[in-house]
Backbone as a ProteinNet text record, in pm:
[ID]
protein_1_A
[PRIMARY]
XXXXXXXXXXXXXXXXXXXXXXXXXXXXXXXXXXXXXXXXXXXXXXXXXXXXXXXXXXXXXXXXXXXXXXXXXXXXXXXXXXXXXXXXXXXXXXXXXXXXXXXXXXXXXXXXXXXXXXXXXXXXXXXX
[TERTIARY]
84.5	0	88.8	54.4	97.1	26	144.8	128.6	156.1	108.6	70.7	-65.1	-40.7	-226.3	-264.7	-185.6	-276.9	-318.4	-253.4	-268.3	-415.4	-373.1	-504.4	-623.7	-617.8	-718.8	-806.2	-719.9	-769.4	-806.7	-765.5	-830.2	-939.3	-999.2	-1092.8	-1211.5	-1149.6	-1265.3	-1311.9	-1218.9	-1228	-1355.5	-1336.9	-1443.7	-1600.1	-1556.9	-1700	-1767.5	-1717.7	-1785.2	-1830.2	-1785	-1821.8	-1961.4	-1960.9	-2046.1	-2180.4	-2113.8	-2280.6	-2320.4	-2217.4	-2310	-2377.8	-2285.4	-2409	-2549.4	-2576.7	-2690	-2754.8	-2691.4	-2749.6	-2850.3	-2758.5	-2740.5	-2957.6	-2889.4	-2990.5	-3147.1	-3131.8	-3274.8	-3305.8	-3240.5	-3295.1	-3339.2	-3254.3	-3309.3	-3418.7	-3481.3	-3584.4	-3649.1	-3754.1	-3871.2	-3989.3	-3956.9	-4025.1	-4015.7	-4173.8	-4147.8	-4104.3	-4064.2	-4026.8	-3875.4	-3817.8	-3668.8	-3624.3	-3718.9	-3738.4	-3758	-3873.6	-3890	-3890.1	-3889.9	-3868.3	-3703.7	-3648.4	-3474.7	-3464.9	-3571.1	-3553.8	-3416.9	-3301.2	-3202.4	-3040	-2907.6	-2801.6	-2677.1	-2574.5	-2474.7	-2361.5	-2259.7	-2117.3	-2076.8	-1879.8	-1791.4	-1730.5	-1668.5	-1639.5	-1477.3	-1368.9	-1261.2	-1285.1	-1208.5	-1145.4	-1205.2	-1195	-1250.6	-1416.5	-1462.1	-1618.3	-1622.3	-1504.2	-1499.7	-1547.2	-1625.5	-1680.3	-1566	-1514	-1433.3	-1485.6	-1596.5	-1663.2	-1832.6	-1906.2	-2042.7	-2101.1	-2214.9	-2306.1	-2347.5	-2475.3	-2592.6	-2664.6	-2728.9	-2852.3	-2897.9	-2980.8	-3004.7	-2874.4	-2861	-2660.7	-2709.1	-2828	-2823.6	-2861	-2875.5	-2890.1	-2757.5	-2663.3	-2528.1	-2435.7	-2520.2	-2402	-2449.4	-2509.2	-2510	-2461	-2422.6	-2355.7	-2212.4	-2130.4	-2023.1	-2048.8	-2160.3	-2176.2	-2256	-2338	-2371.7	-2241	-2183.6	-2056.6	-1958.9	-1958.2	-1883	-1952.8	-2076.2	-2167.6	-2100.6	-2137.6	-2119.3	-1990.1	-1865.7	-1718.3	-1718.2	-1769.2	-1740.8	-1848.7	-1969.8	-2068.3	-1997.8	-1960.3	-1898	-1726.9	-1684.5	-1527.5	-1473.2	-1582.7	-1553.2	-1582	-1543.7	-1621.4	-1504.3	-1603	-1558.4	-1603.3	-1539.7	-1539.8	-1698.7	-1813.4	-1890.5	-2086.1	-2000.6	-2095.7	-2108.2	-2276.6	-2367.1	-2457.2	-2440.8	-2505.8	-2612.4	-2719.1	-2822.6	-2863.7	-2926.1	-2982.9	-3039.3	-3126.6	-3254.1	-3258.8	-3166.1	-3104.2	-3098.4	-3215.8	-3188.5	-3112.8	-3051.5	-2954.9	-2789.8	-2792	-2674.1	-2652.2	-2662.6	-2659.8	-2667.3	-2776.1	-2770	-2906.9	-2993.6	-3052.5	-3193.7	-3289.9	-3369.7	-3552.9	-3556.5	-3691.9	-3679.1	-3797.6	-3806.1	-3762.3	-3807.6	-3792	-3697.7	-3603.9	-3483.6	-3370.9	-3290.9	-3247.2	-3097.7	-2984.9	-2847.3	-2814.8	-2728.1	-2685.1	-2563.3	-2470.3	-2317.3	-2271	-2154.3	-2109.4	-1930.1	-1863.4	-1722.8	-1638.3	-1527.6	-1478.5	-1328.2	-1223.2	-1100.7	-1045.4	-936.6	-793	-727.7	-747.6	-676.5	-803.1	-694.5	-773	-814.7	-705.9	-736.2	-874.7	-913.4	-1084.6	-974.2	-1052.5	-1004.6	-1094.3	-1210	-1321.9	-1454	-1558.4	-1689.3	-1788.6	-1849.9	-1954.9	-2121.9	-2168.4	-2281.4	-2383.8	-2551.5	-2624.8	-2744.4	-2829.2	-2926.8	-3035.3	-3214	-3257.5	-3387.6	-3544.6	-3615.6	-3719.7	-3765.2	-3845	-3979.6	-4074.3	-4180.1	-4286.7	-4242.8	-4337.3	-4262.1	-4149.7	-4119.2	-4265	-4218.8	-4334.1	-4321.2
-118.2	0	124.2	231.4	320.7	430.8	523	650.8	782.7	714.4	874.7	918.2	1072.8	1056.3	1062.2	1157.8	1197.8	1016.4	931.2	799.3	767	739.7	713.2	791.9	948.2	979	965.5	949.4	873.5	758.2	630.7	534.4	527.9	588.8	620.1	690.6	799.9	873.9	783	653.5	543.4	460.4	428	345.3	396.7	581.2	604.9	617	669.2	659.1	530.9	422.4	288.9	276.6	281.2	264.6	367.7	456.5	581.7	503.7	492.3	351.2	267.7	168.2	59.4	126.3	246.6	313.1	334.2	382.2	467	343.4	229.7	159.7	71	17.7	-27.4	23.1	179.1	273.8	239.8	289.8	279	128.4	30.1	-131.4	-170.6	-156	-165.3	-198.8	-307.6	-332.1	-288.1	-275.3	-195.3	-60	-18.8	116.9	160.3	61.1	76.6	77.3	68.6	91.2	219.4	218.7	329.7	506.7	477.1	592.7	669.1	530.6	567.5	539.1	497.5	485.6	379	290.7	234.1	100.8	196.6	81.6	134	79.8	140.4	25.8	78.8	12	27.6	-53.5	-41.2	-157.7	-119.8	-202.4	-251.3	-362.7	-379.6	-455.5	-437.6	-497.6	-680	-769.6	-873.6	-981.2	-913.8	-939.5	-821.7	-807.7	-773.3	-623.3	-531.1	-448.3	-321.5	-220.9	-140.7	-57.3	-36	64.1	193.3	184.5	257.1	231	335.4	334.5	426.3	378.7	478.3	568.6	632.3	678.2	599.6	627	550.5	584.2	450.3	464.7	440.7	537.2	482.3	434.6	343.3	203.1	146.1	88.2	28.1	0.2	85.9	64	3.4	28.1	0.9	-119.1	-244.9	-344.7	-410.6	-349.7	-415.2	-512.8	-470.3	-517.3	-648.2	-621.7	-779	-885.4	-850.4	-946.3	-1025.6	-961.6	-1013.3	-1062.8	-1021.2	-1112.9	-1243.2	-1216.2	-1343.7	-1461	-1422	-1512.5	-1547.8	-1481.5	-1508.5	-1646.6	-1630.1	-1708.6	-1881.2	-1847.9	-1940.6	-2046.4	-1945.6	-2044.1	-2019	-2116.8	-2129.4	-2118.9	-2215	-2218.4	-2123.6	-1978.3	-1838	-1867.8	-1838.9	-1858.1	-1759.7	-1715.2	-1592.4	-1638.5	-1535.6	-1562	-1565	-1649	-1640.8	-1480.6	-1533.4	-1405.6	-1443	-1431.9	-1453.9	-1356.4	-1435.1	-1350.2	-1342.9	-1285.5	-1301.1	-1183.2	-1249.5	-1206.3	-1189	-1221.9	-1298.3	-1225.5	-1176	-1014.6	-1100.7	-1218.1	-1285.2	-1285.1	-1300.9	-1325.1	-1259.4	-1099.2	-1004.8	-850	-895.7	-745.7	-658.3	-735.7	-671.4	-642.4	-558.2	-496.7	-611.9	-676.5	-756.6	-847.7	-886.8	-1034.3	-956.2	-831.3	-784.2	-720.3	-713.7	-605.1	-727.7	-735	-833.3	-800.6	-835.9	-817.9	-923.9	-847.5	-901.8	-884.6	-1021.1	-967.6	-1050	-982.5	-1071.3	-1023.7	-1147.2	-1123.7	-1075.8	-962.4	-974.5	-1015.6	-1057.6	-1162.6	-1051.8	-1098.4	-1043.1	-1189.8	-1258.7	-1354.7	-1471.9	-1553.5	-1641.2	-1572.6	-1467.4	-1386.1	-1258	-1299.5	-1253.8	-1116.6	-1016.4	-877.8	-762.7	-810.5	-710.5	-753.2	-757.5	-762.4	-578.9	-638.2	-492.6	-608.6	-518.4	-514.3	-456.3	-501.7	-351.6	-436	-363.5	-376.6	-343.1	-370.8	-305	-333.3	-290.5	-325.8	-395.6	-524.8	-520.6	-589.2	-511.1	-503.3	-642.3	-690.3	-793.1	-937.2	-922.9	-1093.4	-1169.7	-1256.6	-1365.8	-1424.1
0	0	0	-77.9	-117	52.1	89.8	147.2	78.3	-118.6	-136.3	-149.2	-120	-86.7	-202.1	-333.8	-469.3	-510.8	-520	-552.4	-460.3	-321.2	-292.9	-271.8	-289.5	-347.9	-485.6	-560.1	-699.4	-678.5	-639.3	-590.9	-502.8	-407	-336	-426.8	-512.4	-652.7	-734.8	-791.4	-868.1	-819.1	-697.8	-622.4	-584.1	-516.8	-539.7	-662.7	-761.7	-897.7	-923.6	-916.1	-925	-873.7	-750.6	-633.9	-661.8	-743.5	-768.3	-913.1	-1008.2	-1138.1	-1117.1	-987.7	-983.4	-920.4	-838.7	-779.2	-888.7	-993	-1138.4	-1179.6	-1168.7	-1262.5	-1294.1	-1079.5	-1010.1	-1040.9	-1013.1	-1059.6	-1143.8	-1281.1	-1430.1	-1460.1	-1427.6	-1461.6	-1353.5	-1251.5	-1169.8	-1168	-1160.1	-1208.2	-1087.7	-975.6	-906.3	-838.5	-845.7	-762	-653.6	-570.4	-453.9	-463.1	-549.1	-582.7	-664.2	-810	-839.2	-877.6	-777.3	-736	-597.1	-509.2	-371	-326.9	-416.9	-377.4	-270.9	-211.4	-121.9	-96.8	-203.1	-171	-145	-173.9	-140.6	-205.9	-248.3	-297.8	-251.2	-238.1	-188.4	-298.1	-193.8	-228.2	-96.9	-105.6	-23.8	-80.5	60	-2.3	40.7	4.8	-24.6	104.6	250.3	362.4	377.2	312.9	348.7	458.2	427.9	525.5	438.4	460.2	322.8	282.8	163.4	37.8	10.5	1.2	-107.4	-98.1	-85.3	-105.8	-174.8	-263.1	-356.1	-263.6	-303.6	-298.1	-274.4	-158.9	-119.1	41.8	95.6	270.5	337.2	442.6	481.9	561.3	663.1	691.6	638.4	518.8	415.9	397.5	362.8	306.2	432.8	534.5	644.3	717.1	637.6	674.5	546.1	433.4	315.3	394.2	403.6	532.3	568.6	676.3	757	664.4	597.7	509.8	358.3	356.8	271.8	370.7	532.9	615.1	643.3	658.5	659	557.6	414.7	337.5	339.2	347.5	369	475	561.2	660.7	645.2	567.4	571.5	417.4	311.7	170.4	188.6	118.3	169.6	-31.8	-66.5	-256.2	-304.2	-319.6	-406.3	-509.9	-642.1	-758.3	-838.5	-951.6	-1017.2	-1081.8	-1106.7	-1192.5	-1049.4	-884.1	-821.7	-775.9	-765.6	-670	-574.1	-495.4	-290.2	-291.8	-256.9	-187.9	-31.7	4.2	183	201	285.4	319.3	518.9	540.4	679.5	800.6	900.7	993.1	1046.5	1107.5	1227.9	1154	1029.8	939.8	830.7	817.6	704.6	745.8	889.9	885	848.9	739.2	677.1	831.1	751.8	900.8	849.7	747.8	731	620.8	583.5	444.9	323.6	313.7	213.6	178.6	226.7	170.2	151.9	37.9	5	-47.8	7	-48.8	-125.7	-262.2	-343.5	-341.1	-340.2	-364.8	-425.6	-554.1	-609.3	-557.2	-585.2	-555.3	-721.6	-655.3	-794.8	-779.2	-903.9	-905.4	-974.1	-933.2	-1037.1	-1047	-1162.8	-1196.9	-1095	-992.2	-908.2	-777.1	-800.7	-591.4	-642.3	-505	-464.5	-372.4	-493.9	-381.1	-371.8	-391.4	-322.6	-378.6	-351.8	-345.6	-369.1	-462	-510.3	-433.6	-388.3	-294.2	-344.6	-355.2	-317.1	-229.9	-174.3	-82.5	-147.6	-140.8	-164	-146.2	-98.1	-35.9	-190.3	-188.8	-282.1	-222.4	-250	-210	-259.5	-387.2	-463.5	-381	-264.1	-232.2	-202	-245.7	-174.8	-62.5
[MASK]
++++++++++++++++++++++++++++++++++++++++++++++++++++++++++++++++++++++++++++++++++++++++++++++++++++++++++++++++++++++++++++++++

């Protein structure tokens, strides 16, 4: 790790921009209103161990259970492989606050090493 700051301020700008696309991203593809138009959701990053990087736009407790739910899964799957995506629904093991708000995380690779996880949360109203 680098102690220059212009470096890791560019790296830190790199990540929130990330983190406000996938928010962008989330809205516009939506299929419900409760994501929509009420924003009822939130995105991060997280590094390698599930500790947050970087977060969108969104609810910041929403975003600030992104974290424990990617520590959840760290600790519950041992095989993460480039390509999986984890869901949970889990208030005892995620974090999240009911049935309906649901984290998605997928892990991302450089080569075979797992060095950070993109996250988002988000309440959907049509679960069954």
């Amino acid at each position: 790790m680098t102690d220059d700051p212009i470096t890791l301020e560019i790296i830190q700008n790199s990540l929130q921009a990330a983190a406000d696309e996938m928010f962008a991203a989330m809205r516009k593809t939506a299929m419900s209103s409760v994501i929509y138009e009420v924003l009822d959701l939130g995105t991060g990053i997280t590094d390698a161990e599930g500790r947050i990087a970087s977060s969108g736009a969104g609810i910041p407790s929403f975003i600030g259970v992104l974290d424990k739910s990617v520590q959840f899964i760290l600790g519950k799957h041992r095989d993460i492989k480039p390509g999986d995506i984890f869901i949970t629904n889990d208030p005892w093991h995620g974090g999240v606050t009911h049935l309906n708000d649901l984290v998605l995380a997928m892990p991302v690779f450089v080569g075979d090493t797992l060095v950070a996880w993109t996250a988002n949360i988000a309440h959907n109203s049509d679960l069954g």
